[in-house]
Coordinates of N, CA and C in Angstrom, one line a residue:
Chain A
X1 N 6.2 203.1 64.8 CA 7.2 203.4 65.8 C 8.3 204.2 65.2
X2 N 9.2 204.8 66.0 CA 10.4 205.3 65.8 C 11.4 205.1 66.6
X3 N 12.9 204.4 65.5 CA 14.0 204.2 66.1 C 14.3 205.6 65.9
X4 N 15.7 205.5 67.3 CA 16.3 206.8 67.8 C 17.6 206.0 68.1
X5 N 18.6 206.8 67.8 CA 19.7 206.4 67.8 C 20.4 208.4 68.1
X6 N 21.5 208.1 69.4 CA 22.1 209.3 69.9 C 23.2 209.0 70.1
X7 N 24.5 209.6 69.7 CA 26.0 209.8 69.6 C 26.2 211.2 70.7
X8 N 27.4 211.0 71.5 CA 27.7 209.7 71.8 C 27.1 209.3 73.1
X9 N 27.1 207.5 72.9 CA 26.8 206.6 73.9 C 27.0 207.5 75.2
X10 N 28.3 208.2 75.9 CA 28.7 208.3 76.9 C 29.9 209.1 77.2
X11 N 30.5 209.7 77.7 CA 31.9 210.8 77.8 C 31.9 211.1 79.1
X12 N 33.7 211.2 78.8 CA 33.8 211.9 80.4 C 34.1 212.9 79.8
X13 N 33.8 214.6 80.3 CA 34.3 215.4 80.5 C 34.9 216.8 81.8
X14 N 35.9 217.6 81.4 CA 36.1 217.9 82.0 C 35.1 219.4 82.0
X15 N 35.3 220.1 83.7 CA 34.6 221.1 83.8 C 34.8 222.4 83.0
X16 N 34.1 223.1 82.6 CA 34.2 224.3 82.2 C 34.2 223.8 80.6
X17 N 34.0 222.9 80.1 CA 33.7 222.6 78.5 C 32.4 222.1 78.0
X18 N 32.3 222.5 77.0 CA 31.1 221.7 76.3 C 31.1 220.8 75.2
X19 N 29.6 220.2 75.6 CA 29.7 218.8 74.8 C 28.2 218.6 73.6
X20 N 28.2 218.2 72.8 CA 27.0 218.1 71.7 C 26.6 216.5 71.5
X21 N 25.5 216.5 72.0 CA 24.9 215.1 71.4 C 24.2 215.5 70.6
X22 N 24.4 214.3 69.9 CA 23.2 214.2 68.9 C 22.0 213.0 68.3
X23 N 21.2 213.1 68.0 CA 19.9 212.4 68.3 C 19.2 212.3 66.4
X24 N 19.4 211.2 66.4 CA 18.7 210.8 64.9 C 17.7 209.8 65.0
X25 N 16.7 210.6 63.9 CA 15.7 209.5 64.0 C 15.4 209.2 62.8
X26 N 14.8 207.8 62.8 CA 14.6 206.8 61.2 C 13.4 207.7 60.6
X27 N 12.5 208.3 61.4 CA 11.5 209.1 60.1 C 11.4 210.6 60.6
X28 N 10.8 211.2 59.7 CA 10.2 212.5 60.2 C 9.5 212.5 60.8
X29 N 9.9 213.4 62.3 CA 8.7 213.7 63.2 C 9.0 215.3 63.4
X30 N 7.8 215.7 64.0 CA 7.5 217.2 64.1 C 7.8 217.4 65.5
X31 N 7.6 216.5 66.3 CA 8.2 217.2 67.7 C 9.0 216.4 68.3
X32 N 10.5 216.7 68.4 CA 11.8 216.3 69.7 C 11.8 216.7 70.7
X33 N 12.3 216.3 71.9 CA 12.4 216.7 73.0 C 13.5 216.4 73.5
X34 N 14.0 216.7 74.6 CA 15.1 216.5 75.2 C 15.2 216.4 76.7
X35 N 15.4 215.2 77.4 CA 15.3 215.1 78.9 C 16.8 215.1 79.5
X36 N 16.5 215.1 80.9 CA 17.7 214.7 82.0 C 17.4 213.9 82.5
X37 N 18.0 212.6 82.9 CA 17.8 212.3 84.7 C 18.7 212.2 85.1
X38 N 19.1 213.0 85.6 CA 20.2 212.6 87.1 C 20.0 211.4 87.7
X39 N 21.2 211.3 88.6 CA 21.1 210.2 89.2 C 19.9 209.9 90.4
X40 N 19.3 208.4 90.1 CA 18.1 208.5 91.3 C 17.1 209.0 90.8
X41 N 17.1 210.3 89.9 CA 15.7 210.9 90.1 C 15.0 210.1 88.7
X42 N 13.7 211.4 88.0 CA 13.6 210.8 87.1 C 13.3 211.6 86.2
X43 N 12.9 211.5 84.8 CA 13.3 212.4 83.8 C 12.7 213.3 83.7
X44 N 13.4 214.2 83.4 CA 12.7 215.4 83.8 C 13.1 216.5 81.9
X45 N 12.1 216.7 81.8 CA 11.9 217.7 80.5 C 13.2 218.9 80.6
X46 N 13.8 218.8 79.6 CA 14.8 220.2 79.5 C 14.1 221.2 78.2
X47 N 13.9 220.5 77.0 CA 13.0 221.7 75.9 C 12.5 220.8 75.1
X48 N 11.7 221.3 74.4 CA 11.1 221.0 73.0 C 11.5 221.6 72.0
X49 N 11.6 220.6 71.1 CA 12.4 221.3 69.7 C 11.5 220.9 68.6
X50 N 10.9 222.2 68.0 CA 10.2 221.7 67.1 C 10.9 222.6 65.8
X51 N 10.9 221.8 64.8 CA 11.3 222.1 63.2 C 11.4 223.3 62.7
X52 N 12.3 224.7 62.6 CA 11.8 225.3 61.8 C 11.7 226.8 63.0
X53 N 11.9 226.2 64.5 CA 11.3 227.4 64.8 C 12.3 227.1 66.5
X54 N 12.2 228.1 67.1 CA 13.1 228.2 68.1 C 12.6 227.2 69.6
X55 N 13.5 226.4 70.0 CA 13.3 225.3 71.0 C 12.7 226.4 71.9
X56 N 11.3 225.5 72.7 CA 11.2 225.9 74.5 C 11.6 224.9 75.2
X57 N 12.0 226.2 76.4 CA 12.5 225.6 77.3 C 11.2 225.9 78.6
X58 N 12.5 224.6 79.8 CA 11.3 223.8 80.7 C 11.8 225.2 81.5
X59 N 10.8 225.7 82.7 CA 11.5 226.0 83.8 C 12.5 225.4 84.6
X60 N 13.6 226.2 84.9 CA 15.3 226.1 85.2 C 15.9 225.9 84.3
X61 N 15.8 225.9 83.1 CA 16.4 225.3 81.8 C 16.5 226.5 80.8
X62 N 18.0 226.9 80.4 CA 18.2 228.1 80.0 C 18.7 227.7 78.2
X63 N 18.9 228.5 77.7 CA 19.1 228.6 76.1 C 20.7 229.0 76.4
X64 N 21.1 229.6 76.8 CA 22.2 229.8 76.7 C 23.3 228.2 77.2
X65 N 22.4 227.7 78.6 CA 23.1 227.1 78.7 C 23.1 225.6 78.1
X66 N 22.2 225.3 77.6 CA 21.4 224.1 76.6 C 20.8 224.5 75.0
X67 N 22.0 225.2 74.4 CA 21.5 225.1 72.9 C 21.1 224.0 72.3
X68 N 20.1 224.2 71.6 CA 19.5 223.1 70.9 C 19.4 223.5 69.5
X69 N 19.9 222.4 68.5 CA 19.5 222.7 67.3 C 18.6 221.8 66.6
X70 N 17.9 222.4 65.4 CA 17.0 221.3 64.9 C 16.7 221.9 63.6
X71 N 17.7 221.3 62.6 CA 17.8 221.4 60.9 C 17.0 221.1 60.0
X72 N 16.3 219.9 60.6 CA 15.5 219.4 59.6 C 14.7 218.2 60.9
X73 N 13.8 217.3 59.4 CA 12.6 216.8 60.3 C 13.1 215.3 61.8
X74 N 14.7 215.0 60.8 CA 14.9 213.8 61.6 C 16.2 214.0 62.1
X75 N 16.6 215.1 62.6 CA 18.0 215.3 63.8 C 17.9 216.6 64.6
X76 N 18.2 216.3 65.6 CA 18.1 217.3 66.6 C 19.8 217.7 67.1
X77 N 20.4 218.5 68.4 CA 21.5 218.5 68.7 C 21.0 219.4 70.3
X78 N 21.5 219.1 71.1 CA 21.6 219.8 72.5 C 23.3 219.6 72.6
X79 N 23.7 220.8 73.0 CA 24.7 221.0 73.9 C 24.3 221.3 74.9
X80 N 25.1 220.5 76.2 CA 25.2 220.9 77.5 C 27.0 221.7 77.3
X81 N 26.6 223.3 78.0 CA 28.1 224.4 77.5 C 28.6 224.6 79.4
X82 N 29.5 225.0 78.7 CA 30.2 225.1 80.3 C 29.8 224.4 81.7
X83 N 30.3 223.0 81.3 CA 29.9 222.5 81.8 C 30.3 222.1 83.3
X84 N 29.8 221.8 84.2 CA 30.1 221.4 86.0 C 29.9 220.0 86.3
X85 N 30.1 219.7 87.5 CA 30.2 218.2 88.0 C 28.0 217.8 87.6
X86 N 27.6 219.1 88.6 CA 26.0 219.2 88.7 C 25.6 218.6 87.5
X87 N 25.9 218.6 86.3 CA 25.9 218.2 84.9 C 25.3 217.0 84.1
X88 N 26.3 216.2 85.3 CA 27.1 214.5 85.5 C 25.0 214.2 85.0
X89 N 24.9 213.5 84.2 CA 23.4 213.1 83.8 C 23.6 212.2 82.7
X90 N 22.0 211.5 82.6 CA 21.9 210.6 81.5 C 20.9 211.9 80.8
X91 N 21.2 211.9 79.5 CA 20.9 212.6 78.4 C 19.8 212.0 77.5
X92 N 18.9 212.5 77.5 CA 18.1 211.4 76.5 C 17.2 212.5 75.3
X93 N 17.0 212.1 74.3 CA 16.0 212.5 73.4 C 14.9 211.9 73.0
X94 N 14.0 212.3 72.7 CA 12.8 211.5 72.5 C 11.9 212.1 71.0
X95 N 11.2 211.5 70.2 CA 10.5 212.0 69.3 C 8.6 211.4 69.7
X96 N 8.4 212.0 69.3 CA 6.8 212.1 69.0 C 6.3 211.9 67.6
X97 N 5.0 211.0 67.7 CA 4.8 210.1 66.5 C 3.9 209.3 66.6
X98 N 2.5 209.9 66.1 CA 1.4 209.0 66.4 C 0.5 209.1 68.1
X99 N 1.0 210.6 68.6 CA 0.6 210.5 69.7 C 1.7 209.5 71.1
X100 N 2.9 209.0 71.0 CA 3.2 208.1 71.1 C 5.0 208.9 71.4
X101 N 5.0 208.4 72.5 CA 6.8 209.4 72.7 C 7.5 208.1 72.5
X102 N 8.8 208.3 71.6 CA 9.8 207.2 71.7 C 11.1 208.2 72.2
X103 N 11.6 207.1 72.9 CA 13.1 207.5 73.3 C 14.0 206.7 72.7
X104 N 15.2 207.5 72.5 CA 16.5 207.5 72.6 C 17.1 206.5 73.7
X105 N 18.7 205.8 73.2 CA 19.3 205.0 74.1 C 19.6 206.2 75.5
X106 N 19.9 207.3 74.9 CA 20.2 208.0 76.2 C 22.0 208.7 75.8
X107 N 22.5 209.3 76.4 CA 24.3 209.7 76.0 C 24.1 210.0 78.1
X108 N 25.1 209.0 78.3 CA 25.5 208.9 79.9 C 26.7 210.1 79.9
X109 N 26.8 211.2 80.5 CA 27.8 212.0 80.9 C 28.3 212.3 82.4
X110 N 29.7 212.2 82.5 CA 30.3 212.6 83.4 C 31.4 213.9 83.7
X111 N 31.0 214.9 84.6 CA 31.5 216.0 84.7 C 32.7 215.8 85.9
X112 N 34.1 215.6 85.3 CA 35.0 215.7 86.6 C 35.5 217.3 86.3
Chain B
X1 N 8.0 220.5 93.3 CA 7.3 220.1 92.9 C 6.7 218.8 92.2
X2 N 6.7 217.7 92.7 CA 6.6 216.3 92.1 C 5.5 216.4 92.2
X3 N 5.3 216.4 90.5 CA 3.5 215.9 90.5 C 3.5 214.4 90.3
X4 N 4.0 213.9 89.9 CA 4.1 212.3 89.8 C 4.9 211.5 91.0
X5 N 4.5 211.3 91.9 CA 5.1 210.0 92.3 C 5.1 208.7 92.3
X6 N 6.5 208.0 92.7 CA 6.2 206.6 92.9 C 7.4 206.2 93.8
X7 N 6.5 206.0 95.1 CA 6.9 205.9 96.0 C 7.7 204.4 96.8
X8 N 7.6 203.7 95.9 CA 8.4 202.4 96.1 C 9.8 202.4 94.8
X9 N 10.7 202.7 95.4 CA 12.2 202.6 94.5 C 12.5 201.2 94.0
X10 N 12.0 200.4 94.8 CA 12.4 199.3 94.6 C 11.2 197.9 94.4
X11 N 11.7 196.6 94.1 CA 9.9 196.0 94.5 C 10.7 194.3 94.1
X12 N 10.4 193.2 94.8 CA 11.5 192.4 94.2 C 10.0 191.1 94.4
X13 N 10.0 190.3 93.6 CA 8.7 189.4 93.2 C 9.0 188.5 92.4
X14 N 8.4 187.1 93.0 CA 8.6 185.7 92.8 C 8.1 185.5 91.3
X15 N 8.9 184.5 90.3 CA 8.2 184.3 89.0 C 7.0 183.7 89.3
X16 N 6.3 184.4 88.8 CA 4.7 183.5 88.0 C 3.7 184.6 89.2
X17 N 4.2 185.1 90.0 CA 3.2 186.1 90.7 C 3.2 187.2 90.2
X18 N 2.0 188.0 90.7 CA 1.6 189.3 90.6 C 2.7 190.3 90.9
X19 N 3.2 191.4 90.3 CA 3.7 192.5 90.7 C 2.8 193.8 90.3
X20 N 2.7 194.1 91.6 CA 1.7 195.3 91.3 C 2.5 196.7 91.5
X21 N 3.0 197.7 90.5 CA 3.7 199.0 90.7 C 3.0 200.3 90.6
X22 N 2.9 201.0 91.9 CA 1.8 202.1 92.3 C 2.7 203.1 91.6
X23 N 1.6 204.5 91.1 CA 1.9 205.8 90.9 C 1.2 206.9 91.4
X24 N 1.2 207.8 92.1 CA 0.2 208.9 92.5 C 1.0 210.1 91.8
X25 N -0.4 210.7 91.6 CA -0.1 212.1 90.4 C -1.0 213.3 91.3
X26 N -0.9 214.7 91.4 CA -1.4 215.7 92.1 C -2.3 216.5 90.9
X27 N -1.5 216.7 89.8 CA -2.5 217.6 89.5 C -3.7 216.9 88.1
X28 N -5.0 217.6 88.6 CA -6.4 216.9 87.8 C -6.3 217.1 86.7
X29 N -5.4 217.8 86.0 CA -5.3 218.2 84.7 C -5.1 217.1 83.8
X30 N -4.2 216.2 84.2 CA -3.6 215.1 83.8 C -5.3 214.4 83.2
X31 N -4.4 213.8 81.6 CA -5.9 213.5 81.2 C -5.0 212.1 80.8
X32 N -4.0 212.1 80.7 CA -3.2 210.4 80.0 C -2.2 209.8 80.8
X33 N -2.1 208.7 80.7 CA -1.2 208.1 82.0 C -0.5 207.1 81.0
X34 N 1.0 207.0 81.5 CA 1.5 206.0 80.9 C 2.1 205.5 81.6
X35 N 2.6 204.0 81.2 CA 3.8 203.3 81.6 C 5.1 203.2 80.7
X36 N 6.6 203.3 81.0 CA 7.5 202.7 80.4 C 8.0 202.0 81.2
X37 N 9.1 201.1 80.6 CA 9.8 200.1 80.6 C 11.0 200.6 80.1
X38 N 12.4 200.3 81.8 CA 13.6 200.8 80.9 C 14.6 199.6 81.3
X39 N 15.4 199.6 80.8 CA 16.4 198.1 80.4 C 17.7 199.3 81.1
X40 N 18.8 198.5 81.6 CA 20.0 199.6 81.7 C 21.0 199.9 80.2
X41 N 21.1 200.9 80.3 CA 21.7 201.4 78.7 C 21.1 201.5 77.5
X42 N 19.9 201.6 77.7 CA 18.5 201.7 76.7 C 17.7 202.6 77.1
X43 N 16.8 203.4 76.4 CA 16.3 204.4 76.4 C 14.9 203.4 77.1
X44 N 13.8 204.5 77.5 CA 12.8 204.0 78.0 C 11.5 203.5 77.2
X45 N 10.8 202.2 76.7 CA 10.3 201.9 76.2 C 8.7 201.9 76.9
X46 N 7.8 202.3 75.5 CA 6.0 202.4 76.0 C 6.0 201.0 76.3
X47 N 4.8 200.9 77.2 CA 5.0 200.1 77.7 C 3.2 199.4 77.3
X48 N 2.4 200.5 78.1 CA 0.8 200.7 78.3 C 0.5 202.3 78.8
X49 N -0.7 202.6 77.9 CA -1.5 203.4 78.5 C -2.7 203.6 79.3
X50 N -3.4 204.7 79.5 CA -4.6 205.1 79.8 C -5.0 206.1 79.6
X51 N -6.2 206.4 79.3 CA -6.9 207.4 79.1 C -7.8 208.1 80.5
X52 N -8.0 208.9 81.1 CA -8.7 209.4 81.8 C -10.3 209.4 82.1
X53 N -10.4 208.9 80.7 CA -11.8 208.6 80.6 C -12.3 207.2 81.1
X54 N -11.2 206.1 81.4 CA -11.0 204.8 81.5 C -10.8 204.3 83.2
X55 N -11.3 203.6 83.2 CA -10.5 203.3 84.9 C -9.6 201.8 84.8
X56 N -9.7 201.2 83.2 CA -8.8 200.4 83.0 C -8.2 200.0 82.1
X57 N -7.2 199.5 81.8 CA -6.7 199.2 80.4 C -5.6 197.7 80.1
X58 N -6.4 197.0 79.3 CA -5.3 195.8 79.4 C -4.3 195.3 78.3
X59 N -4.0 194.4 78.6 CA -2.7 194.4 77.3 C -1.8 193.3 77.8
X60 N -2.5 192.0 77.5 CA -1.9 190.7 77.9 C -1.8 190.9 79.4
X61 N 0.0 190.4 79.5 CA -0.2 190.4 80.6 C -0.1 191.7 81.5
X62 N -0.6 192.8 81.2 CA 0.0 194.0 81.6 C -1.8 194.7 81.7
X63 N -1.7 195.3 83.1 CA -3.1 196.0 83.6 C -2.6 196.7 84.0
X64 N -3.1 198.2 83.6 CA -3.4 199.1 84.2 C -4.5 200.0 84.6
X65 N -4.5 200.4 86.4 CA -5.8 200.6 86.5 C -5.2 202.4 86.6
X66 N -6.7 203.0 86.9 CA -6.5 204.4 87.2 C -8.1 204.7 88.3
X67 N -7.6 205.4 89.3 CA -8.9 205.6 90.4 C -8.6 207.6 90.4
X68 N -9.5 208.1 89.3 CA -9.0 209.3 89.4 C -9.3 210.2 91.2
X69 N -10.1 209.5 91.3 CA -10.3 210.3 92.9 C -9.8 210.3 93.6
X70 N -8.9 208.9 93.8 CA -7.3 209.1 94.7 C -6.2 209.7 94.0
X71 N -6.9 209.5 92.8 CA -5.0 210.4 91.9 C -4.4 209.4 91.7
X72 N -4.7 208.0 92.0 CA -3.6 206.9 91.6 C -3.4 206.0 90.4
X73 N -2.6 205.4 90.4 CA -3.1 204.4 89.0 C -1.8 203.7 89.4
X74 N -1.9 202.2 89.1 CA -1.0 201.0 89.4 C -0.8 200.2 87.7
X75 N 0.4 199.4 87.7 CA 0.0 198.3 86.8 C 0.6 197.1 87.5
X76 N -0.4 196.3 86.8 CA -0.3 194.8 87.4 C 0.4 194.0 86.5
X77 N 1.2 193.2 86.9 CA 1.9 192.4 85.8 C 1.8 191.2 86.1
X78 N 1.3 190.2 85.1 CA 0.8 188.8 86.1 C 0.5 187.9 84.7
X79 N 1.3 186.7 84.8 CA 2.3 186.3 85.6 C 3.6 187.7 85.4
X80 N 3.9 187.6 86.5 CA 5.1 187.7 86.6 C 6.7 186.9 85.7
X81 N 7.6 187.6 84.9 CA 9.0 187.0 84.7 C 9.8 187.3 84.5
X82 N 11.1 186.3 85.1 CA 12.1 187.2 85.1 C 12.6 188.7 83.9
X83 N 12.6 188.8 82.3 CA 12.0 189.1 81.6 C 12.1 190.8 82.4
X84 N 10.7 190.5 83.0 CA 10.2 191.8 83.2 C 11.0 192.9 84.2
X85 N 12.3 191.9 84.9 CA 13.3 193.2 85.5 C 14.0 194.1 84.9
X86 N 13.0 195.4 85.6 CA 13.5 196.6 84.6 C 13.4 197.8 85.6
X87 N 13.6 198.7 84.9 CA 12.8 200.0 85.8 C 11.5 200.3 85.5
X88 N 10.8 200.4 85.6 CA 9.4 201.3 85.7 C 8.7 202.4 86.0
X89 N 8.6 203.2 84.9 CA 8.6 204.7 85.0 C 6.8 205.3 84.8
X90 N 6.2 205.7 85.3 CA 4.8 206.1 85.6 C 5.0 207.8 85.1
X91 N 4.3 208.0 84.0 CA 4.3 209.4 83.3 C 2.2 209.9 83.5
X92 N 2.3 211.2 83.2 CA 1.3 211.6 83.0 C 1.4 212.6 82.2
X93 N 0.3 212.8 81.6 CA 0.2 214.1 80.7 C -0.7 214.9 80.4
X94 N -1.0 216.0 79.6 CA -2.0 216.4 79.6 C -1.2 217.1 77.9
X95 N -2.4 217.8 76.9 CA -2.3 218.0 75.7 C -2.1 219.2 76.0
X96 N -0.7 220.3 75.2 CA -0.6 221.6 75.4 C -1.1 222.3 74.1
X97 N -2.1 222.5 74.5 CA -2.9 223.1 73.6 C -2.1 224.1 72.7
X98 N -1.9 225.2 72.7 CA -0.7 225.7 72.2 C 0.2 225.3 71.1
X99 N 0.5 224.3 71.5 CA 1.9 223.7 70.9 C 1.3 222.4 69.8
X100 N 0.0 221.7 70.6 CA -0.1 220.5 70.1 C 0.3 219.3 70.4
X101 N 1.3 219.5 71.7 CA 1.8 217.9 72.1 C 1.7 217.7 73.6
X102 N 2.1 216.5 73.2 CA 2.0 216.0 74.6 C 3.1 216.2 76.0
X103 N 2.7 216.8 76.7 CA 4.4 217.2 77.5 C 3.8 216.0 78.9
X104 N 5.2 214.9 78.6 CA 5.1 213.7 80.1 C 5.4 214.6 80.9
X105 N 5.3 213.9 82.3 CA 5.9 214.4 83.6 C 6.2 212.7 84.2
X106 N 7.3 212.6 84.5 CA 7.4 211.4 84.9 C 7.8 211.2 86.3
X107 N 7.8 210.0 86.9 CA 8.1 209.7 88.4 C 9.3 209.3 88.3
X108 N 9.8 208.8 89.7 CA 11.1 208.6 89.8 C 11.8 207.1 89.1
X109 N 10.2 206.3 88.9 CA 10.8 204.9 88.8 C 10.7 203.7 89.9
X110 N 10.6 202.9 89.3 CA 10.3 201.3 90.4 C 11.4 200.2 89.9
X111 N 11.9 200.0 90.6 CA 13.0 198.9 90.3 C 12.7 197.6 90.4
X112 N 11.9 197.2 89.4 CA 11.2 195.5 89.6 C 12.6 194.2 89.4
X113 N 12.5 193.4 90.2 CA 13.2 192.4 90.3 C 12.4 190.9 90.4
X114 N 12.4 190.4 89.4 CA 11.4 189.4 89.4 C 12.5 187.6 89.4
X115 N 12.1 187.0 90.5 CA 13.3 185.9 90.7 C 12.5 184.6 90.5
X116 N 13.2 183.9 89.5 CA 13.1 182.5 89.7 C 12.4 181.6 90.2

């Protein structure tokens, strides 16, 4: 298995700024990912980030506005940039490992 | 586009009984079915899978079936305990060849409430 541990827990921010989570994991894995769920719904894929080589993204999900970084085998980074209320999500990362997705606690964000 | 649903938000069940939580998925491509398990303020935990090749899969107290010709697949949880009130998230997948991994598609979630 793999622990996942993401900074930070939760923020409020204001509109028009951006914020960076970040997502560490106890071993090396080859593929991260990065979800949303809004409120209600359910998670839904924003990119894949693999090691070494430039993230895909999901359809509706832009690079400009969801940079993702990924340095090495066990940290990843998504910024949500210029950001809006629409925003307001739970953030989560996940790694792959064994055929086997683990998630992240999640970083809860709110856009006033 | 919801290829995964799960059409009960909510679902609330007596200790020591069956709770049974439905998922219907649209497209045939789907070759893997999962369940997670989410706690509030915790990421979502595996729970059980399936394979497509399978029409069942067990794991103590935890069954999951799959009827590919309705597109559905449920899991059963039996007994039933408190314990098990969580959310419940119904994923599907299929291997992107390409890439190598697995990309879920998940449903909205079931909100199990299991009472005393």
């Amino acid at each position: 298995s793999a622990v996942i541990s993401q900074k930070p827990s939760r923020d409020i921010c204001q509109r028009g700024t951006s914020l960076t989570i970040q997502c560490q994991v106890d071993s090396q894995v080859t593929m991260m990912f990065w979800y949303r769920q809004q409120p209600g719904q359910s998670l839904t894929l924003i990119a894949t980030a693999n090691q070494g080589s430039e993230a895909t993204y999901e359809s509706g999900f832009v690079i400009d506005k969801f940079p993702i970084s990924r340095p090495n085998l066990t940290f990843s980074t998504l910024t949500v940039s210029n950001m809006s209320p629409e925003d307001s999500s739970i953030y989560l990362c996940s790694a792959e490992t064994r055929n086997e997705q683990f998630f992240g606690p999640g970083t809860r964000l709110t856009v006033l | 586009d919801q290829q995964v649903k799960q059409n009960s938000p909510s679902l609330s069940v007596q200790e020591g009984r069956i709770s049974i939580l439905n998922c219907d998925y649209t497209n045939s491509m789907f070759d893997y079915f999962l369940w997670y398990k989410k706690y509030p303020a915790e990421g979502p935990t595996f729970l059980i899978s399936i394979s497509s090749i399978k029409d069942k899969n067990e794991d103590g107290r935890f069954t999951v079936f799959l009827n590919k010709s309705a597109k559905h697949l449920s899991l059963h949880i039996v007994p039933s305990q408190p314990g098990d009130s969580a959310v419940y998230f119904c994923a599907a997948s299929f291997t992107m060849f390409s890439g190598g991994y697995n990309k879920l598609i998940f449903g909205a979630g079931t909100r199990l409430a299991v009472h005393p």
